[in-house]
Tab-separated table of C-alpha atoms in Angstrom:
chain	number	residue	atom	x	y	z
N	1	UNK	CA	-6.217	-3.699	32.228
N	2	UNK	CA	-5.142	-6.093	29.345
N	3	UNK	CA	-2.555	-4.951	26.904
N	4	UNK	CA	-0.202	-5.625	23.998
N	5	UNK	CA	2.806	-6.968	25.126
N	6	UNK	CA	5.854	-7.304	22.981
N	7	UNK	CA	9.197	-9.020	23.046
N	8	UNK	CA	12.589	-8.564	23.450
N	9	UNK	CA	12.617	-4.879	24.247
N	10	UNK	CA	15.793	-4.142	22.513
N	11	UNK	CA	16.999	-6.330	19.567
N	12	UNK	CA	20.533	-6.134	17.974
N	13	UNK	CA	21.180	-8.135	14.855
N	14	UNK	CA	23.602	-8.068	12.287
N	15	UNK	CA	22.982	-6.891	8.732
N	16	UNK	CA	21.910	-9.948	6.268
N	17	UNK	CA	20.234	-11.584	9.136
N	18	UNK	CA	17.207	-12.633	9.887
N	19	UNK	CA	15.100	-11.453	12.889
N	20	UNK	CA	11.303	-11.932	14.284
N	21	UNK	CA	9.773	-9.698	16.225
N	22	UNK	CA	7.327	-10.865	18.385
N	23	UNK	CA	3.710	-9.932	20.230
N	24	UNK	CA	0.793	-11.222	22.444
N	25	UNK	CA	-1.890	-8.781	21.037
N	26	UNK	CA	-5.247	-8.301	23.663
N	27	UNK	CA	-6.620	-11.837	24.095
N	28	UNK	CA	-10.470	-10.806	22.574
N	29	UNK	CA	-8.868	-8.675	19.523
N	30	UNK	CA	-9.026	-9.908	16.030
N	31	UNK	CA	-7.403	-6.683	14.495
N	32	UNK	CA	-3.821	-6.561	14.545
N	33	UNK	CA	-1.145	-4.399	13.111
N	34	UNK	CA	2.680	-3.308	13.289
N	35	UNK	CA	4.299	0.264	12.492
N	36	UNK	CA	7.762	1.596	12.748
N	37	UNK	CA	9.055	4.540	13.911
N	38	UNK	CA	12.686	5.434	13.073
N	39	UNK	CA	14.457	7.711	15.558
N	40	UNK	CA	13.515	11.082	15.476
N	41	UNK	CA	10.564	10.593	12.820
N	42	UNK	CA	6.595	9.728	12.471
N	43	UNK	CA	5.396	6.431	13.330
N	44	UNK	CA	4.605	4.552	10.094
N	45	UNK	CA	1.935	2.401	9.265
N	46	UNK	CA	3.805	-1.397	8.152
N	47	UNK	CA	0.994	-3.760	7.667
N	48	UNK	CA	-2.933	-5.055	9.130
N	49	UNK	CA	-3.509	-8.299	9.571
N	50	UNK	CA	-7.120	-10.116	9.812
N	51	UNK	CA	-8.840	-13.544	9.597
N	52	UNK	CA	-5.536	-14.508	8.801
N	53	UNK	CA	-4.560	-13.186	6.059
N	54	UNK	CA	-2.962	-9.523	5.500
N	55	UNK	CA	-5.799	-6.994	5.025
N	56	UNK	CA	-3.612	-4.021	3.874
N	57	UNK	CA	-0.129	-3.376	3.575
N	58	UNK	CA	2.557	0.211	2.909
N	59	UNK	CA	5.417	-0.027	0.196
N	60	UNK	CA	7.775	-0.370	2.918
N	61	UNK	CA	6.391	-3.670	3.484
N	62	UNK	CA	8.592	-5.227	0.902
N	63	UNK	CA	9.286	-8.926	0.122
N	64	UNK	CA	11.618	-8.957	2.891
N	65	UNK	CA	8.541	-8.144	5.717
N	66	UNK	CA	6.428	-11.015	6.391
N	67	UNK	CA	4.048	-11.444	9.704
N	68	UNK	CA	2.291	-14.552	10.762
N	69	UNK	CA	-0.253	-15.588	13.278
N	70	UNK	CA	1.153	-19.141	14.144
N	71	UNK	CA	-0.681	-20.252	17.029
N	72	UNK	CA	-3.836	-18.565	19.090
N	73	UNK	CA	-1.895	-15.568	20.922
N	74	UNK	CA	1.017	-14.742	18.994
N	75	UNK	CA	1.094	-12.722	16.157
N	76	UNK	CA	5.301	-11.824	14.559
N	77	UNK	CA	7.094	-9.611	12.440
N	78	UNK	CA	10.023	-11.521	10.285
N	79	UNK	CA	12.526	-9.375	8.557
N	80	UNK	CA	14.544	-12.203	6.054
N	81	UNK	CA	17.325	-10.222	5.329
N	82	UNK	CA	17.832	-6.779	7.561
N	83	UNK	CA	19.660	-3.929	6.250
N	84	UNK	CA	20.793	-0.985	8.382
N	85	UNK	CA	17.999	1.031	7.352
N	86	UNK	CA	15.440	-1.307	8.841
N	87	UNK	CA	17.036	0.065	12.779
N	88	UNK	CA	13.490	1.320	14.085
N	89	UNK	CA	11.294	0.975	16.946
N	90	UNK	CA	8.789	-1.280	16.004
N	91	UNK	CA	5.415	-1.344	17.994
N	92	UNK	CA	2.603	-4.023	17.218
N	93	UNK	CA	-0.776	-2.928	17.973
N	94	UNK	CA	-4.456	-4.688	17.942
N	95	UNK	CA	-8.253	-3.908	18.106
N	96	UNK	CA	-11.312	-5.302	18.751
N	97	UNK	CA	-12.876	-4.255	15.299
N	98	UNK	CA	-11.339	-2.505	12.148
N	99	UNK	CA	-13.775	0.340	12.144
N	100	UNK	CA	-12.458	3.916	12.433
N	101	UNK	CA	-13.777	4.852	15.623
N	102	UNK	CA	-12.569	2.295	17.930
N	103	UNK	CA	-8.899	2.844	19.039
N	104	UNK	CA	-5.815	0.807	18.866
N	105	UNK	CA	-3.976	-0.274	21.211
N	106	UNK	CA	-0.157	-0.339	21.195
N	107	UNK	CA	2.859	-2.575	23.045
N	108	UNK	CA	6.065	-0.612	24.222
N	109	UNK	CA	7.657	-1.501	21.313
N	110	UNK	CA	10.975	-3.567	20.239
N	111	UNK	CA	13.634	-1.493	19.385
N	112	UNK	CA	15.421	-3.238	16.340
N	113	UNK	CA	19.277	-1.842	15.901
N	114	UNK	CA	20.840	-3.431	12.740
N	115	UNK	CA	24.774	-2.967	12.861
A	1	UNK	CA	-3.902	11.210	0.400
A	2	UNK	CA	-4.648	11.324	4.219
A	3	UNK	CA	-2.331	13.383	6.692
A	4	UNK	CA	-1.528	14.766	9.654
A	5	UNK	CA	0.491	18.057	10.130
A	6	UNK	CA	1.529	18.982	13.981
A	7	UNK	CA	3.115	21.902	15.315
A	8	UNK	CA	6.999	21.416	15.426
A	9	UNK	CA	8.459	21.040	19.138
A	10	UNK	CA	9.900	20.810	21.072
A	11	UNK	CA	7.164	23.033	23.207
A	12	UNK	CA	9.018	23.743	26.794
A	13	UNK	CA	6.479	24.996	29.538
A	14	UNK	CA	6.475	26.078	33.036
A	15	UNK	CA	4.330	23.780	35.193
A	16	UNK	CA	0.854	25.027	35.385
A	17	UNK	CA	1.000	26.745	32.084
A	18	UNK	CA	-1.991	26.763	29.330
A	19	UNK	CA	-0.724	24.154	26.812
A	20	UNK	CA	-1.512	23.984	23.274
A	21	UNK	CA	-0.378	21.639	20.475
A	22	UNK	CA	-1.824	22.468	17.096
A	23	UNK	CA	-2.934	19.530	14.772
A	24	UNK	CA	-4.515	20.019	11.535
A	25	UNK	CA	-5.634	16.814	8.903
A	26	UNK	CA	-5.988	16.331	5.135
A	27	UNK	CA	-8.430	13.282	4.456
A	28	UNK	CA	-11.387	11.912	2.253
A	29	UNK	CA	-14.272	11.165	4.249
A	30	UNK	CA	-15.010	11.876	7.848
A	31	UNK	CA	-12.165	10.274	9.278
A	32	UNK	CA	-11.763	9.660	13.291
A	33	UNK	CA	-9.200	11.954	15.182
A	34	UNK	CA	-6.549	10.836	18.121
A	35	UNK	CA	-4.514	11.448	20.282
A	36	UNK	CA	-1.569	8.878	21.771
A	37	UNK	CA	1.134	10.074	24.278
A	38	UNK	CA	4.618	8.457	24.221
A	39	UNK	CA	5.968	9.038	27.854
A	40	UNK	CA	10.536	8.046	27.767
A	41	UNK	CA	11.259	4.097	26.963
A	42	UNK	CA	7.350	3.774	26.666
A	43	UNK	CA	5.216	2.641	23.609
A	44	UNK	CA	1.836	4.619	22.342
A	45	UNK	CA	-0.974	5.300	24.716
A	46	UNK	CA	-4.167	6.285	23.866
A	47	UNK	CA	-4.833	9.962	25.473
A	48	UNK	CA	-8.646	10.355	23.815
A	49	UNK	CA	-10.411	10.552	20.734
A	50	UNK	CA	-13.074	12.473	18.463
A	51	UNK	CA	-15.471	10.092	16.220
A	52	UNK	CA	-17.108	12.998	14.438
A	53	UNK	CA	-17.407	16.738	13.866
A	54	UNK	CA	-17.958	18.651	17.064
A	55	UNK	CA	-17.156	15.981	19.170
A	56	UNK	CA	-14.509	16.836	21.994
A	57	UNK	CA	-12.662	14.143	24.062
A	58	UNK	CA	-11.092	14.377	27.054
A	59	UNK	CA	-8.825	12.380	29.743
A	60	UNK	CA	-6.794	13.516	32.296
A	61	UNK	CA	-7.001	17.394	32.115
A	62	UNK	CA	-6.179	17.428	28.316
A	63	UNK	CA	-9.262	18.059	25.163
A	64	UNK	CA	-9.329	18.281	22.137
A	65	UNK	CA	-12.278	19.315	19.668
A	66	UNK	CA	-13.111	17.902	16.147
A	67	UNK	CA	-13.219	20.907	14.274
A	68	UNK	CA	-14.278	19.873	10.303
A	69	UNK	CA	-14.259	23.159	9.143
A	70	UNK	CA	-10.940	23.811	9.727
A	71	UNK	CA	-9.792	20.849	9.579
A	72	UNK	CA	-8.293	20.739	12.826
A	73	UNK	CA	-7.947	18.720	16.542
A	74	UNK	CA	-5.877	21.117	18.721
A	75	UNK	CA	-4.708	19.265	22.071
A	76	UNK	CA	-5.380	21.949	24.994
A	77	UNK	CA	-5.124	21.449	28.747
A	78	UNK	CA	-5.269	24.126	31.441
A	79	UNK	CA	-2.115	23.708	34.117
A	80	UNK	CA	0.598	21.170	32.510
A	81	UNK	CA	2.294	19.055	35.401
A	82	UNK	CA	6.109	18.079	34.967
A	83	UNK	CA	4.872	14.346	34.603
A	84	UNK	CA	3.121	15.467	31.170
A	85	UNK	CA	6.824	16.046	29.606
A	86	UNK	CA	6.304	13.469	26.525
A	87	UNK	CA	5.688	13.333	23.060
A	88	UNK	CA	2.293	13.670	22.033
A	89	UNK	CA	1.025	12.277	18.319
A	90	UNK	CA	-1.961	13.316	16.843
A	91	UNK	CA	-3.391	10.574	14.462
A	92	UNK	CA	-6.399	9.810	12.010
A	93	UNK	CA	-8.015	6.531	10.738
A	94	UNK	CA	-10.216	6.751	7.957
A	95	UNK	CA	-13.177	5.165	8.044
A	96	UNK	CA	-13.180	2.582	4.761
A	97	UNK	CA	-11.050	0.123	4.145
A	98	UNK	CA	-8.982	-1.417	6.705
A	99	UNK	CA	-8.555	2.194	8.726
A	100	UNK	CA	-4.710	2.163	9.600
A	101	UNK	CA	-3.606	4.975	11.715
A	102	UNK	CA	-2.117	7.795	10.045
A	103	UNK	CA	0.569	9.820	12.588
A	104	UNK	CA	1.775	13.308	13.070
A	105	UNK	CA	5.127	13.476	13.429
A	106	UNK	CA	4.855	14.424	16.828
A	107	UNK	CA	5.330	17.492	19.230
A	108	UNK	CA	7.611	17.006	22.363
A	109	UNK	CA	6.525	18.915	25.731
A	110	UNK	CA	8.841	19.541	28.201
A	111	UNK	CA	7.473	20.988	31.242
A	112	UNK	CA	9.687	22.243	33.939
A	113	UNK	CA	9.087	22.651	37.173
């Protein structure tokens, strides 16, 4: 069965730096989206992404979150400058259309530590 | 706004216990109800869904019913198995706009054997 996949697993970067996360959403999907999930609490919508361009975003998608679709398959989360707050798991998902009653489907996640 | 409030864990079981994770929503609309599973070092699967009121999904021994008038989507299954131990999320995406997925905070089940 096709899936997300995402890479690195585990990413450890210091604070002020810059970091991209990255993911291979499902080949046929033209919905795509990250979240967060900070240890211990909800997973949190970040920002959609579709027909290149970003379709919605949350307030903790600051000026310092950017994504980016640069080639066919990959689609990447770039933090400019992280802080220690920004130490989450984050998980890219995609889907085949943006309507409510089709499912997403999620990678394993990076985990992003921030020391 | 649109949310999701789930019973706090975590929930410990016996295996082959009756299992029951409450989830009730808040949202405009008719939105569409899930449920994902995080098994340990894993990301979000998909465990089943409800598009509409009444609906129940299934998958792998666990349901769950779209309940509108109360506002609820209870996870059930019959005999829990130690290999079930994870966190479960209930979740709902609205249906206008660009329907993110709004989570529960999540219930952990620990089954023992």
């Amino acid at each position: 069965e096709p899936e997300v996949t995402q890479t690195p697993s585990h990413q450890v970067t210091q604070m002020g730096q810059e970091v991209i996360l990255r993911c291979v959403p499902i080949s046929n999907h033209l919905y795509f989206y990250w979240y967060r999930q900070i240890l211990g609490q909800k997973v949190e919508f970040l920002v959609s992404f579709y027909n290149n361009e970003i379709s919605e975003k949350s307030e903790i998608f600051d000026d310092q979150f950017s994504v980016e679709r640069p080639d066919g398959s990959n689609f990447t989360l770039k933090i400019r400058s992280t802080k220690l707050e920004d130490s989450a798991m984050y998980f890219c998902a995609s889907g085949t259309t943006g309507t409510s009653n089709q499912p997403q489907h999620f990678g394993d996640g990076t985990r992003l530590s921030i020391l | 706004g649109n949310s999701v409030t789930q019973m706090e864990g975590p929930v410990t079981l016996s295996e082959e216990a009756f299992l029951t994770i409450n989830c009730t929503y808040t949202a405009t609309g008719y939105p569409s109800l899930f449920w994902y599973v995080q098994y340990p070092g894993e990301g979000l699967q998909l465990l089943l869904k409800a598009t509409k009121a009444d609906d129940k999904g299934s998958n792998k021994g666990f349901e769950a019913t779209y309940r509108k008038e109360t506002t609820s989507f209870h996870l059930e299954k019959g005999s829990v198995q130690v290999s079930d131990s994870a966190v479960y999320f209930c979740a709902l995406r609205r249906n206008t706009g660009f329907q993110k997925l709004v989570f529960g905070t999540g219930t952990r089940l620990l089954v023992s054997p």
